[in-house]
Coordinates of N, CA, C and O in Angstrom, one line a residue:
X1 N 4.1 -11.0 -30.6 CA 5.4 -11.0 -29.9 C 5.3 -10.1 -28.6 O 4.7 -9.0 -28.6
X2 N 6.0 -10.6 -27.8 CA 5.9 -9.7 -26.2 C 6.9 -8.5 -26.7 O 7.4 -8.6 -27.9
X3 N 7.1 -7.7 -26.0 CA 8.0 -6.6 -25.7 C 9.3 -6.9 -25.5 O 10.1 -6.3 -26.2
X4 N 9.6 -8.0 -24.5 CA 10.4 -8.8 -24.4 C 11.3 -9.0 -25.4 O 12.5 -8.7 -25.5
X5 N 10.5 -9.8 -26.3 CA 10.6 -10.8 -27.3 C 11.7 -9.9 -28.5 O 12.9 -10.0 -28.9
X6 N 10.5 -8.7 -28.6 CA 11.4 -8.1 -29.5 C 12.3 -7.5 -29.2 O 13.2 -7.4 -30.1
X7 N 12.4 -7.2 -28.2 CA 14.1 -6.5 -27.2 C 15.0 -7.5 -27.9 O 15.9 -7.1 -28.7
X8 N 14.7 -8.9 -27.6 CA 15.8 -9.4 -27.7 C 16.5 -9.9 -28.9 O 17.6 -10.2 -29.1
X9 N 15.5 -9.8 -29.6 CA 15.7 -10.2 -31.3 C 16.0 -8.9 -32.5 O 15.9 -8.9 -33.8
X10 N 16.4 -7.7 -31.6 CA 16.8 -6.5 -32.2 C 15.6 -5.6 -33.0 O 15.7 -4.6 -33.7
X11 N 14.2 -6.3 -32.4 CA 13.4 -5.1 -32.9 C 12.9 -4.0 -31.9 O 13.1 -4.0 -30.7
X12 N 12.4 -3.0 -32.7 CA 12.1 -1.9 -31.9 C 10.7 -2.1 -30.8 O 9.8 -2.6 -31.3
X13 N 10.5 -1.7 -29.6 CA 10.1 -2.1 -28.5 C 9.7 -1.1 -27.6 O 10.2 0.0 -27.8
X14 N 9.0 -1.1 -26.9 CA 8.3 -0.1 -25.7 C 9.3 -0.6 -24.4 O 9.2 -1.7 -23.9
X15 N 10.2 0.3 -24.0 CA 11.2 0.7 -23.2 C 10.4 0.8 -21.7 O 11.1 0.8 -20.7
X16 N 9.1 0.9 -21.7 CA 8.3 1.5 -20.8 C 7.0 -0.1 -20.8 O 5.8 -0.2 -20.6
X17 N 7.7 -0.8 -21.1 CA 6.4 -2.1 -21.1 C 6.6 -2.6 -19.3 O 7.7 -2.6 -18.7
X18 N 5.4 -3.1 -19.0 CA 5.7 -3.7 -17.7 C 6.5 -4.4 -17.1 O 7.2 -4.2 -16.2
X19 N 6.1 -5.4 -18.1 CA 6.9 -6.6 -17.9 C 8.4 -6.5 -18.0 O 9.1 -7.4 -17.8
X20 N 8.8 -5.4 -18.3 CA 10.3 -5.5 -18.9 C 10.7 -4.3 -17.4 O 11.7 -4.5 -16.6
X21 N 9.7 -3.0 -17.3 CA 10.6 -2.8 -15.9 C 10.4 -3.4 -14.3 O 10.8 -3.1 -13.2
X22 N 9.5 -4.6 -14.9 CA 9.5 -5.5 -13.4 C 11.4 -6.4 -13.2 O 12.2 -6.6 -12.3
X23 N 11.3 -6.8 -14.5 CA 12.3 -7.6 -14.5 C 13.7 -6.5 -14.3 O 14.7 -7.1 -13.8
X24 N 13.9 -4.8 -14.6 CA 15.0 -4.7 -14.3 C 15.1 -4.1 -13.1 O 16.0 -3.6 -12.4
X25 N 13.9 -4.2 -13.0 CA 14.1 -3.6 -10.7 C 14.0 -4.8 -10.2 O 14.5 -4.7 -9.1
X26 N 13.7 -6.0 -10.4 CA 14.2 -7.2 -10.3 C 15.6 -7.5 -10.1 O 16.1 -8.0 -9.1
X27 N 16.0 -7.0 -11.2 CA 17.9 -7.1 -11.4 C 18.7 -6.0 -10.5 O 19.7 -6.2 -10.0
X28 N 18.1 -4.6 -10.4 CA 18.4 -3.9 -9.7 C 18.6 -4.1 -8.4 O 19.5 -3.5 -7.8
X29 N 17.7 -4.9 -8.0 CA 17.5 -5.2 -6.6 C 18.9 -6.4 -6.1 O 19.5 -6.3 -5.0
X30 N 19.0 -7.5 -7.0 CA 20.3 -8.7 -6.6 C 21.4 -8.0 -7.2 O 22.5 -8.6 -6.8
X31 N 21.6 -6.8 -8.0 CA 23.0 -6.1 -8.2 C 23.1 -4.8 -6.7 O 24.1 -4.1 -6.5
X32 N 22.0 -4.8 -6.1 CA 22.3 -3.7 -4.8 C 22.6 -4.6 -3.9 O 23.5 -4.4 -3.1
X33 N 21.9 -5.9 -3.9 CA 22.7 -7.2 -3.0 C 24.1 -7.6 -2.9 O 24.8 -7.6 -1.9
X34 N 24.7 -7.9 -4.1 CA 26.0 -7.9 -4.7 C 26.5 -7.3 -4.2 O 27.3 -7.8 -3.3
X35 N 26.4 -5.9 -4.4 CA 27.5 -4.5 -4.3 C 27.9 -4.6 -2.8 O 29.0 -4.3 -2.4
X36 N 26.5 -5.0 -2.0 CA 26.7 -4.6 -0.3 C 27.5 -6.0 0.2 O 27.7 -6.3 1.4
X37 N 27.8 -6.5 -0.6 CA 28.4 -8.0 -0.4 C 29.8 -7.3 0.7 O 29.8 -6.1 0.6
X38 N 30.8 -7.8 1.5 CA 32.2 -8.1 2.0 C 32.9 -8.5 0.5 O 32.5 -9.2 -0.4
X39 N 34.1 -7.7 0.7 CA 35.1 -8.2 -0.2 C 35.1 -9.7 -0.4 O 34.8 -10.5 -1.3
X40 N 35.4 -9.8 1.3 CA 35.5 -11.1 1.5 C 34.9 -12.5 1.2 O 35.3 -13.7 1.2
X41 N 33.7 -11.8 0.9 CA 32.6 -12.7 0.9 C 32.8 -13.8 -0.8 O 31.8 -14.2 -1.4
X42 N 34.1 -14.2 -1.2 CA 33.6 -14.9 -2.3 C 33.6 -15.9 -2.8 O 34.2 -16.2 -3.8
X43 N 32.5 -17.0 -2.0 CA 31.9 -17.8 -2.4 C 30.2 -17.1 -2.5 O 29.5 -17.2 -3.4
X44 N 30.1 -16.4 -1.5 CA 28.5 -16.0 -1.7 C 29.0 -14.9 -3.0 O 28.0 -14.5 -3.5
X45 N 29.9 -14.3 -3.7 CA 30.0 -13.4 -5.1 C 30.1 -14.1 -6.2 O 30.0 -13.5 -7.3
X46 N 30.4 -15.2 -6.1 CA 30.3 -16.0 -7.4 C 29.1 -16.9 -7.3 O 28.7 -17.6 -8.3
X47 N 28.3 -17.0 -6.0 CA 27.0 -17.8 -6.2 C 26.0 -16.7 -6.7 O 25.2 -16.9 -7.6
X48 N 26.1 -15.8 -6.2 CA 25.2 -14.7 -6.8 C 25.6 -14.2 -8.5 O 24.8 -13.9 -9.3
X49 N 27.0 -14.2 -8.6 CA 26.8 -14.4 -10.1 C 26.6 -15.3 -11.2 O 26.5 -14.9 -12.3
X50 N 26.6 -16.9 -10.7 CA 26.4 -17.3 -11.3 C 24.5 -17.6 -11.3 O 23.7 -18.2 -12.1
X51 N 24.4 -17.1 -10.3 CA 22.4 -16.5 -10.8 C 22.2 -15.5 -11.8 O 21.5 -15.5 -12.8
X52 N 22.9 -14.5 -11.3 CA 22.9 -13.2 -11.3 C 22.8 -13.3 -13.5 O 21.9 -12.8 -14.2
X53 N 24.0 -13.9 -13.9 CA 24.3 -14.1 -15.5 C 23.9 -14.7 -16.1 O 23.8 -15.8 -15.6
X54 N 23.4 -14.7 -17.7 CA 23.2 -15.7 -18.2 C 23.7 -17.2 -18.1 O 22.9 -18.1 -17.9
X55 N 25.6 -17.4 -18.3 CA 26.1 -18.2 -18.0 C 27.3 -17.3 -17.8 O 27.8 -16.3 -18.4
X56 N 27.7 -18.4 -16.3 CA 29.4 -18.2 -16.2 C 30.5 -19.1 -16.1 O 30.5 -20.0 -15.3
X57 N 31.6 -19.1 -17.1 CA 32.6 -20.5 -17.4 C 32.8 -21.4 -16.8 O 32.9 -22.6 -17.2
X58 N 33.1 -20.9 -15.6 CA 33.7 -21.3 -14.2 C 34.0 -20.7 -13.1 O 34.3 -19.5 -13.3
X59 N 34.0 -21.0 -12.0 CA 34.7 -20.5 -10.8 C 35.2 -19.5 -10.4 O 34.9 -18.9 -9.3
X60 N 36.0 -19.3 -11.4 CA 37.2 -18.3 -11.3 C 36.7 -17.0 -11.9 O 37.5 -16.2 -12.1
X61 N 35.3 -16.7 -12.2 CA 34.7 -15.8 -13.0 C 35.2 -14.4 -11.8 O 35.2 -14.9 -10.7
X62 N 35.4 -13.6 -11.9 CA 35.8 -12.6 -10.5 C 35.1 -11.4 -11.3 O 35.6 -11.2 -12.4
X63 N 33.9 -10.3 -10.8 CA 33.6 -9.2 -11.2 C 34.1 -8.5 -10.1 O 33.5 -9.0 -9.2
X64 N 34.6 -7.7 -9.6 CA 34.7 -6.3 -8.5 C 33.4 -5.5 -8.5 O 32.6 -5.2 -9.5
X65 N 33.3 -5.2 -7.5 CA 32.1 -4.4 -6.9 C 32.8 -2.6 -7.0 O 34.0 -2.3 -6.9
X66 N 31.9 -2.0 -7.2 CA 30.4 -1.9 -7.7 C 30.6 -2.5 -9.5 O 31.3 -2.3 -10.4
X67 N 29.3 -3.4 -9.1 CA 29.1 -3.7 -10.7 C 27.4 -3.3 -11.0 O 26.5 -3.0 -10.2
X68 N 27.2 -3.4 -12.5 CA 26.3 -2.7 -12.6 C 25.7 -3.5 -14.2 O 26.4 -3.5 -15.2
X69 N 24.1 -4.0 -14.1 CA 23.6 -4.7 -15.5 C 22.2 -3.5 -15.4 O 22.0 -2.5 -14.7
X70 N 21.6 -4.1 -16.4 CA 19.8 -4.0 -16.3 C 18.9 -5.4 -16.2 O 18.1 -5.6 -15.3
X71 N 19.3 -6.2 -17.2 CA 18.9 -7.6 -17.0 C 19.8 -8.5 -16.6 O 19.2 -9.3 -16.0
X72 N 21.1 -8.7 -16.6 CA 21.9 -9.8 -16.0 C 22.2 -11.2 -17.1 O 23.1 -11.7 -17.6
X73 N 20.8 -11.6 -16.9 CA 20.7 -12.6 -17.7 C 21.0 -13.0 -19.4 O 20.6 -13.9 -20.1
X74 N 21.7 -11.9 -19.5 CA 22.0 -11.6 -20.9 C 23.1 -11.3 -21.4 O 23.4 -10.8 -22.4
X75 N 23.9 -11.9 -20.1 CA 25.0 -11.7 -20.2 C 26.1 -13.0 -20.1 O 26.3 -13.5 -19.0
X76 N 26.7 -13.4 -21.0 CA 27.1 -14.3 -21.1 C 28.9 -14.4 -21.1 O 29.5 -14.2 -22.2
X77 N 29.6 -14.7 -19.8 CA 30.9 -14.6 -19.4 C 31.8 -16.0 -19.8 O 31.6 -17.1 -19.4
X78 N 32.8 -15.8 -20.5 CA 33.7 -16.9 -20.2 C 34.2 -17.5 -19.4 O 33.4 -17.4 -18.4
X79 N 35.6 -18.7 -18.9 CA 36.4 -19.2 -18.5 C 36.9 -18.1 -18.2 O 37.0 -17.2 -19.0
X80 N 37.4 -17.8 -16.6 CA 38.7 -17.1 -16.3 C 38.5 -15.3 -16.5 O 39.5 -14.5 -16.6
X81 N 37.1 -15.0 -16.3 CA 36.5 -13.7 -17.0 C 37.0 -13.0 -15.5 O 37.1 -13.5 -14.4
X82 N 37.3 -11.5 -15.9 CA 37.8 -10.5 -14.6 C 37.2 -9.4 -15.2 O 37.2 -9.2 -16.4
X83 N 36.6 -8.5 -14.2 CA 36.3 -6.8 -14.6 C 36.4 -6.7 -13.3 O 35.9 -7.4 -12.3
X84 N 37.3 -5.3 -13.4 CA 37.2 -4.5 -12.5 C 36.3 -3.8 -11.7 O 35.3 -4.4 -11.3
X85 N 36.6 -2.6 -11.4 CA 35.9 -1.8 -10.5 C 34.9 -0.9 -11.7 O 35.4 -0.5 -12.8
X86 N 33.0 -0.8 -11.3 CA 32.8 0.3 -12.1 C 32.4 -0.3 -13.5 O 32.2 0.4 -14.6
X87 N 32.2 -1.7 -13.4 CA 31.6 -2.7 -15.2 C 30.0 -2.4 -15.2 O 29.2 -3.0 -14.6
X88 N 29.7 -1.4 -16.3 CA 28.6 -1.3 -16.5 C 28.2 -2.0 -17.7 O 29.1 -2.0 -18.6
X89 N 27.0 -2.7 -18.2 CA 26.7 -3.4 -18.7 C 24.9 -3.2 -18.8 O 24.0 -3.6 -18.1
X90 N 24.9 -2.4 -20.2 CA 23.5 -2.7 -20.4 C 22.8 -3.4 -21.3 O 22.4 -2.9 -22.4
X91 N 22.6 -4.5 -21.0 CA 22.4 -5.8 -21.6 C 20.7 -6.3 -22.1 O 20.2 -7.4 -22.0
X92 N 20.0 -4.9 -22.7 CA 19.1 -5.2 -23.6 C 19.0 -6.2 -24.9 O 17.9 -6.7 -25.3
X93 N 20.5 -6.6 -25.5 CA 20.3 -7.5 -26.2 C 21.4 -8.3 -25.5 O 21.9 -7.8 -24.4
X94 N 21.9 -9.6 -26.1 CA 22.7 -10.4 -25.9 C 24.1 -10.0 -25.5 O 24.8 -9.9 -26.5
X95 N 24.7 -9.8 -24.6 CA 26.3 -9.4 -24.5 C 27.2 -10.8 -24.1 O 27.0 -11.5 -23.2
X96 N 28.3 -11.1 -25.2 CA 28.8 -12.6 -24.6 C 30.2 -11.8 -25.0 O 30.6 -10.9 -25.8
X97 N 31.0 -12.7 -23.8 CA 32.6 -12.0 -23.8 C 32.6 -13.6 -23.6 O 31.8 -14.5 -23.3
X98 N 34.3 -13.6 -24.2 CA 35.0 -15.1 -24.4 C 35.8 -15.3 -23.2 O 35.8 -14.4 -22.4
X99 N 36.5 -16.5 -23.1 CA 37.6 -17.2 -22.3 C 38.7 -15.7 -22.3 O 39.1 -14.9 -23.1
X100 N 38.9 -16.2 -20.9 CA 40.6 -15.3 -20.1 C 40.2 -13.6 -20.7 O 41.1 -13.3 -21.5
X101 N 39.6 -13.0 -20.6 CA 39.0 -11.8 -20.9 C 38.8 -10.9 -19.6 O 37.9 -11.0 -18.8
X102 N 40.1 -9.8 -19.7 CA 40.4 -9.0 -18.9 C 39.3 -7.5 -18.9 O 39.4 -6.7 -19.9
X103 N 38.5 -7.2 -18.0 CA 38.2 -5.4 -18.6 C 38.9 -4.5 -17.3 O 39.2 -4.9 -16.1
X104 N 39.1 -3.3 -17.8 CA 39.5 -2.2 -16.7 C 38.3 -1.8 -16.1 O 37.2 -2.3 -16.1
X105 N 39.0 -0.6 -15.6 CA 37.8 -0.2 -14.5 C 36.7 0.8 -15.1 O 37.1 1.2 -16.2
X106 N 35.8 1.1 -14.8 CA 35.1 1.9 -15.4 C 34.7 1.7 -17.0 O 34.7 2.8 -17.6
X107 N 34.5 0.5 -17.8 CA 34.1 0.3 -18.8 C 32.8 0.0 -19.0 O 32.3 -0.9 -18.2
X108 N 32.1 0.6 -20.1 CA 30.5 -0.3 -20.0 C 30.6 -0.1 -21.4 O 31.1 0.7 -22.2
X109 N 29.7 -1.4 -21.6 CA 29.1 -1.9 -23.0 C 27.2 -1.5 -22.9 O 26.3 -1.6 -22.0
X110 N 27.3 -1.2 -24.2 CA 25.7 -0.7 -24.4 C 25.3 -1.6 -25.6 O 25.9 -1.8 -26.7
X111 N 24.1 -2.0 -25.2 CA 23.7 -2.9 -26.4 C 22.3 -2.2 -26.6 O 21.7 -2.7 -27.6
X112 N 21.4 -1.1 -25.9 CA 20.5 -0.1 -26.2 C 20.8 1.0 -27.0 O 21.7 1.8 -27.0
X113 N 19.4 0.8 -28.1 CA 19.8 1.9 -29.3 C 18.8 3.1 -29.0 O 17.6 2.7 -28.9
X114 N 19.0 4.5 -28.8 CA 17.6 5.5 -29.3 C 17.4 6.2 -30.6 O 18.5 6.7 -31.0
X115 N 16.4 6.4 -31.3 CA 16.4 7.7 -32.2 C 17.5 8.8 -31.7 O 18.1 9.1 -30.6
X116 N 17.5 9.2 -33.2 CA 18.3 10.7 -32.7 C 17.3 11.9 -33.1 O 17.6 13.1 -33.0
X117 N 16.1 11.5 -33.4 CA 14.8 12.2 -33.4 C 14.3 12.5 -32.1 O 13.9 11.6 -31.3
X118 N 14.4 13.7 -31.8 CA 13.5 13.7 -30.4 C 12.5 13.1 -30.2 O 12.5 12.0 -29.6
X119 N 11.1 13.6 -30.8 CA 9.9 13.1 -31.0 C 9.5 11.6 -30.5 O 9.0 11.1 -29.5
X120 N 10.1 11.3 -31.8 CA 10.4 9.7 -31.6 C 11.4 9.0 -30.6 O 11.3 7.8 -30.6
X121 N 12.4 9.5 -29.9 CA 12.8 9.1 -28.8 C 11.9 8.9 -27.8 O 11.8 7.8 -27.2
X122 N 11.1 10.2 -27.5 CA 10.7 10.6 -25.9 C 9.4 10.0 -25.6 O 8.8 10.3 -24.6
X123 N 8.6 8.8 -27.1 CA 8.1 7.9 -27.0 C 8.5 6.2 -26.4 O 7.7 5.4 -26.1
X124 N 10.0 6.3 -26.4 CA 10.6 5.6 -25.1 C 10.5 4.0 -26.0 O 10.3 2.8 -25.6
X125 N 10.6 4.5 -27.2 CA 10.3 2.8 -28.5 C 12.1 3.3 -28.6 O 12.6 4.4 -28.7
X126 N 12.7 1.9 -28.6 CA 14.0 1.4 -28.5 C 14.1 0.5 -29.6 O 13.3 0.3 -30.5
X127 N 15.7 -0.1 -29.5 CA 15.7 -1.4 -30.1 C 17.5 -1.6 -29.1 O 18.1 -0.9 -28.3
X128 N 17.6 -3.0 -29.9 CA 19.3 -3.2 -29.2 C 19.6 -4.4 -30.1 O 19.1 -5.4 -30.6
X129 N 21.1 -3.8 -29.9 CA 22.1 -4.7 -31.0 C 22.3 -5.9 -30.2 O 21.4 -6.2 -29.3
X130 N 23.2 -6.5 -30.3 CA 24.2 -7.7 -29.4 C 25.9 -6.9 -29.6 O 26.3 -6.2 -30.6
X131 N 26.4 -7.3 -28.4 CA 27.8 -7.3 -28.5 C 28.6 -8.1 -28.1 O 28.6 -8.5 -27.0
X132 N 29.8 -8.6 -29.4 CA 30.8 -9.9 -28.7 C 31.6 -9.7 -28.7 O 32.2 -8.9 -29.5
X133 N 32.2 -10.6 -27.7 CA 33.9 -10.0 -27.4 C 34.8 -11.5 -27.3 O 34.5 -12.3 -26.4
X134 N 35.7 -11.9 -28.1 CA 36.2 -13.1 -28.4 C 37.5 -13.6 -27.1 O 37.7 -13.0 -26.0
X135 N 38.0 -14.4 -27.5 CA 38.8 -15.0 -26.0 C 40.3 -14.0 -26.3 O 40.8 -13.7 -27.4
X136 N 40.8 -13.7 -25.0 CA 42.2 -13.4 -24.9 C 42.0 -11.9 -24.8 O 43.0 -11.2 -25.0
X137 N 41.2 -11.4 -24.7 CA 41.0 -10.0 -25.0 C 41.0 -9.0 -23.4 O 40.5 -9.1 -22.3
X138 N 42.0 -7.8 -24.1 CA 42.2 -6.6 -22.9 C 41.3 -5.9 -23.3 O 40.9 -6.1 -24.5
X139 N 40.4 -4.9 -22.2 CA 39.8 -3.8 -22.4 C 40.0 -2.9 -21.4 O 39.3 -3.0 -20.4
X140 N 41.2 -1.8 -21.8 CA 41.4 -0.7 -20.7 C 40.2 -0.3 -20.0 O 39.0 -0.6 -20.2
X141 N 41.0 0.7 -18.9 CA 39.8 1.4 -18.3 C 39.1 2.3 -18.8 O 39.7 3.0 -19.6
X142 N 38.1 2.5 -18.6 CA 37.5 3.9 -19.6 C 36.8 3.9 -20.5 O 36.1 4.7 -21.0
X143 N 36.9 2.4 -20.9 CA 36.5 1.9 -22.7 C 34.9 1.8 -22.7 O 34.4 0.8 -22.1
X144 N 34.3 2.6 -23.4 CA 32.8 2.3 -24.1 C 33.0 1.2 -25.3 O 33.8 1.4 -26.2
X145 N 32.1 0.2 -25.3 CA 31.8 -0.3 -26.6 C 30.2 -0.2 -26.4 O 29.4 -0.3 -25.5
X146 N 29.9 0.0 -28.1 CA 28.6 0.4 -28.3 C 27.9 -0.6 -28.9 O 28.7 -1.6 -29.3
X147 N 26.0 -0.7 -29.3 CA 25.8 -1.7 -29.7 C 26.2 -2.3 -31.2 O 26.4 -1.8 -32.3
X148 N 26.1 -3.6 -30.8 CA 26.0 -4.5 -32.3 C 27.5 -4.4 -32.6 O 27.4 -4.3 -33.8
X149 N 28.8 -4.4 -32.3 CA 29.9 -4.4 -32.0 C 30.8 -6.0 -31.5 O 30.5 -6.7 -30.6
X150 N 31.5 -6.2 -32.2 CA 32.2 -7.4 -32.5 C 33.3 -7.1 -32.3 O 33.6 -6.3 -33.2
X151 N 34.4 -7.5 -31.3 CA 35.7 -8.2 -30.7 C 36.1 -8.8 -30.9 O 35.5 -9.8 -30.5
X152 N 37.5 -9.5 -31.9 CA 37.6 -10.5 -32.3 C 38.5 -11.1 -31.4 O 39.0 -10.3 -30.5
X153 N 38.9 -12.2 -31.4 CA 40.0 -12.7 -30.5 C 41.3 -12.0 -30.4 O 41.9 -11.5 -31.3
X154 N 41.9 -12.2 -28.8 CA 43.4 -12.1 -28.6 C 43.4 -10.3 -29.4 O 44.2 -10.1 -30.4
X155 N 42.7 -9.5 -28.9 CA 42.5 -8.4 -29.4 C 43.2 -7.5 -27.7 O 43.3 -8.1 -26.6
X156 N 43.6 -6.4 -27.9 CA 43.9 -5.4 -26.7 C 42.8 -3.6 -27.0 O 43.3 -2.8 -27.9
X157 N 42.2 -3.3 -26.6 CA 41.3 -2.1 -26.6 C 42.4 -1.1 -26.1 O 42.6 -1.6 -25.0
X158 N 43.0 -0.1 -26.1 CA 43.4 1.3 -25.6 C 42.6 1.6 -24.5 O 41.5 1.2 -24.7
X159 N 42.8 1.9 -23.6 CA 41.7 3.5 -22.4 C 41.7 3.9 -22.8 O 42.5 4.4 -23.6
X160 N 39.9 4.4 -22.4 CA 39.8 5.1 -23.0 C 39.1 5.4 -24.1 O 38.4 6.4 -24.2
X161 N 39.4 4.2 -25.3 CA 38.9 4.1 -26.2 C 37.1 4.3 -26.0 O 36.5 4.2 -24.9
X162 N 36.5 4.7 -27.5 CA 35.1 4.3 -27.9 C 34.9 3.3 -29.2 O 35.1 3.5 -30.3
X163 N 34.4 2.4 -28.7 CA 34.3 1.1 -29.3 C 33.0 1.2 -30.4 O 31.9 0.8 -30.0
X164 N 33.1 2.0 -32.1 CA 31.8 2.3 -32.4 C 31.8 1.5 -33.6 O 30.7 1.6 -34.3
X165 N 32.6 0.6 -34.1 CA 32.6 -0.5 -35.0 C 33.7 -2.1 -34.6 O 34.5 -2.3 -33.7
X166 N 33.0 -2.9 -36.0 CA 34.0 -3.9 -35.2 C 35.5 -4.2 -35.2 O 36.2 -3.9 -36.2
X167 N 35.8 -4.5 -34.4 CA 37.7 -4.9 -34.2 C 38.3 -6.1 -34.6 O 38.2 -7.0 -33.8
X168 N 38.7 -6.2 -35.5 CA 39.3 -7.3 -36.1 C 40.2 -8.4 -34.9 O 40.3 -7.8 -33.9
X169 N 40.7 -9.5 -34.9 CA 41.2 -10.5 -34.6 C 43.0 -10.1 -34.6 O 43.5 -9.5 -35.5
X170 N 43.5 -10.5 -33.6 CA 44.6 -10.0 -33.3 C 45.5 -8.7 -33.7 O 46.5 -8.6 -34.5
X171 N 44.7 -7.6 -32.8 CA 45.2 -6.2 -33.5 C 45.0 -5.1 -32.0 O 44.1 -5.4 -31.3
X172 N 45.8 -4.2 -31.6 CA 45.8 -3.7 -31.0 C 45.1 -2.2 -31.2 O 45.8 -1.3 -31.7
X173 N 43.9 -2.0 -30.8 CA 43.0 -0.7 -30.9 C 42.7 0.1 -30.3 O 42.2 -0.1 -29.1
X174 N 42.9 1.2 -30.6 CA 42.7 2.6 -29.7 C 42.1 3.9 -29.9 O 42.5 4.2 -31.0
X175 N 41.7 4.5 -29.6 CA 41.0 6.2 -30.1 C 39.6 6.1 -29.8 O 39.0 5.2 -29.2
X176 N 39.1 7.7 -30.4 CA 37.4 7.7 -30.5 C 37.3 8.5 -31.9 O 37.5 9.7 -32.0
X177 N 37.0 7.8 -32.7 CA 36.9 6.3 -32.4 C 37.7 5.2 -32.2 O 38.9 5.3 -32.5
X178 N 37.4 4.2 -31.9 CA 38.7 3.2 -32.0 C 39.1 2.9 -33.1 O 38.5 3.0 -34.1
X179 N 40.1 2.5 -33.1 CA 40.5 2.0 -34.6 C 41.8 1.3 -34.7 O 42.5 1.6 -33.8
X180 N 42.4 0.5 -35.4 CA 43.2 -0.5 -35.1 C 44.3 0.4 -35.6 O 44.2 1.5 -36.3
X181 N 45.9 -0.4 -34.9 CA 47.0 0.6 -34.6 C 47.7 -0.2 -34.8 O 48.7 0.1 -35.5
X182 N 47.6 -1.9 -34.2 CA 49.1 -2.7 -35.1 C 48.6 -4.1 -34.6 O 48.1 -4.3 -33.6
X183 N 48.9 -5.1 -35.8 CA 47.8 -5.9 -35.9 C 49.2 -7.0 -35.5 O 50.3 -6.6 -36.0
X184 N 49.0 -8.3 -34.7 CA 49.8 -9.3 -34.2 C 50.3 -10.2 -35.1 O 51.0 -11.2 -34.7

């Protein structure tokens, strides 16, 4: 198995393999493109994202600048998808958000895991979860969700919040950690 391979399938991996930081200075390079884009410019911001992403729903997909991946292509957007200003996204495993899915400003999702072993961290061997996020769903500004993390539909996140387990289906969540507060 490539390095790659195992990135993506949640096994543990060399963080430092070639092939994998060709591809995210690759990505770095069409997200420094993006950013220097004109407001104005959006038909060339949705042609570059729909390169830029694994898949995007439609059209109407609208990210705000500055935005921010590692791979891009691992990222998989709904119908009607909006993030603000400040969407970080580190998309070592699979990240998919659903239909009409609002984020605030300054939110990032992590799908990269390290030891909490020094040792064995500063060997730069990883792994990564996936994180999903179902349709209808708010995510204040501020909000961390961490890896391997599940959104269920028509869900609302607090600001602010830290997203360190999953969120059940029509419930309104908030804290650090998050935690459900009143369910629809």
């Amino acid at each position: 198995m490539t390095e790659k391979e195992k990135m993506l399938s949640g096994q543990i991996y060399s963080a430092v393999d070639e092939q994998l930081i060709k591809e995210l200075n690759e990505t770095k390079d069409l997200i420094h493109q993006y950013n220097l884009l004109m407001p104005t410019q959006l038909d060339k911001r949705r042609e570059m994202l729909m390169d830029l992403l694994g898949h995007v729903g439609d059209d109407r997909v609208f990210i705000n600048q500055p935005f921010y991946c590692d791979y891009g292509k691992h990222i998989r957007v709904g119908k009607r998808f909006f993030a603000n200003f400040n969407f970080t996204v580190l998309d070592e495993a699979l990240v998919t958000i659903g239909d009409d899915c609002f984020v605030g400003p300054n939110v990032s999702i992590y799908t990269a895991c390290h030891s909490t072993d020094p040792v064995e961290r500063n060997t730069r061997r990883e792994w990564a979860l996936p994180v999903t996020i179902g349709d209808n769903v708010w995510i204040g500004g501020s909000v961390t969700i961490l890896a391997g993390v599940t959104i269920g539909d028509n869900v609302t996140i607090g600001a602010g919040s830290v997203v360190t387990h999953d969120i059940p289906s029509n419930t309104v969540a908030v804290g650090n950690p998050c935690r459900v507060i009143k369910t629809l």
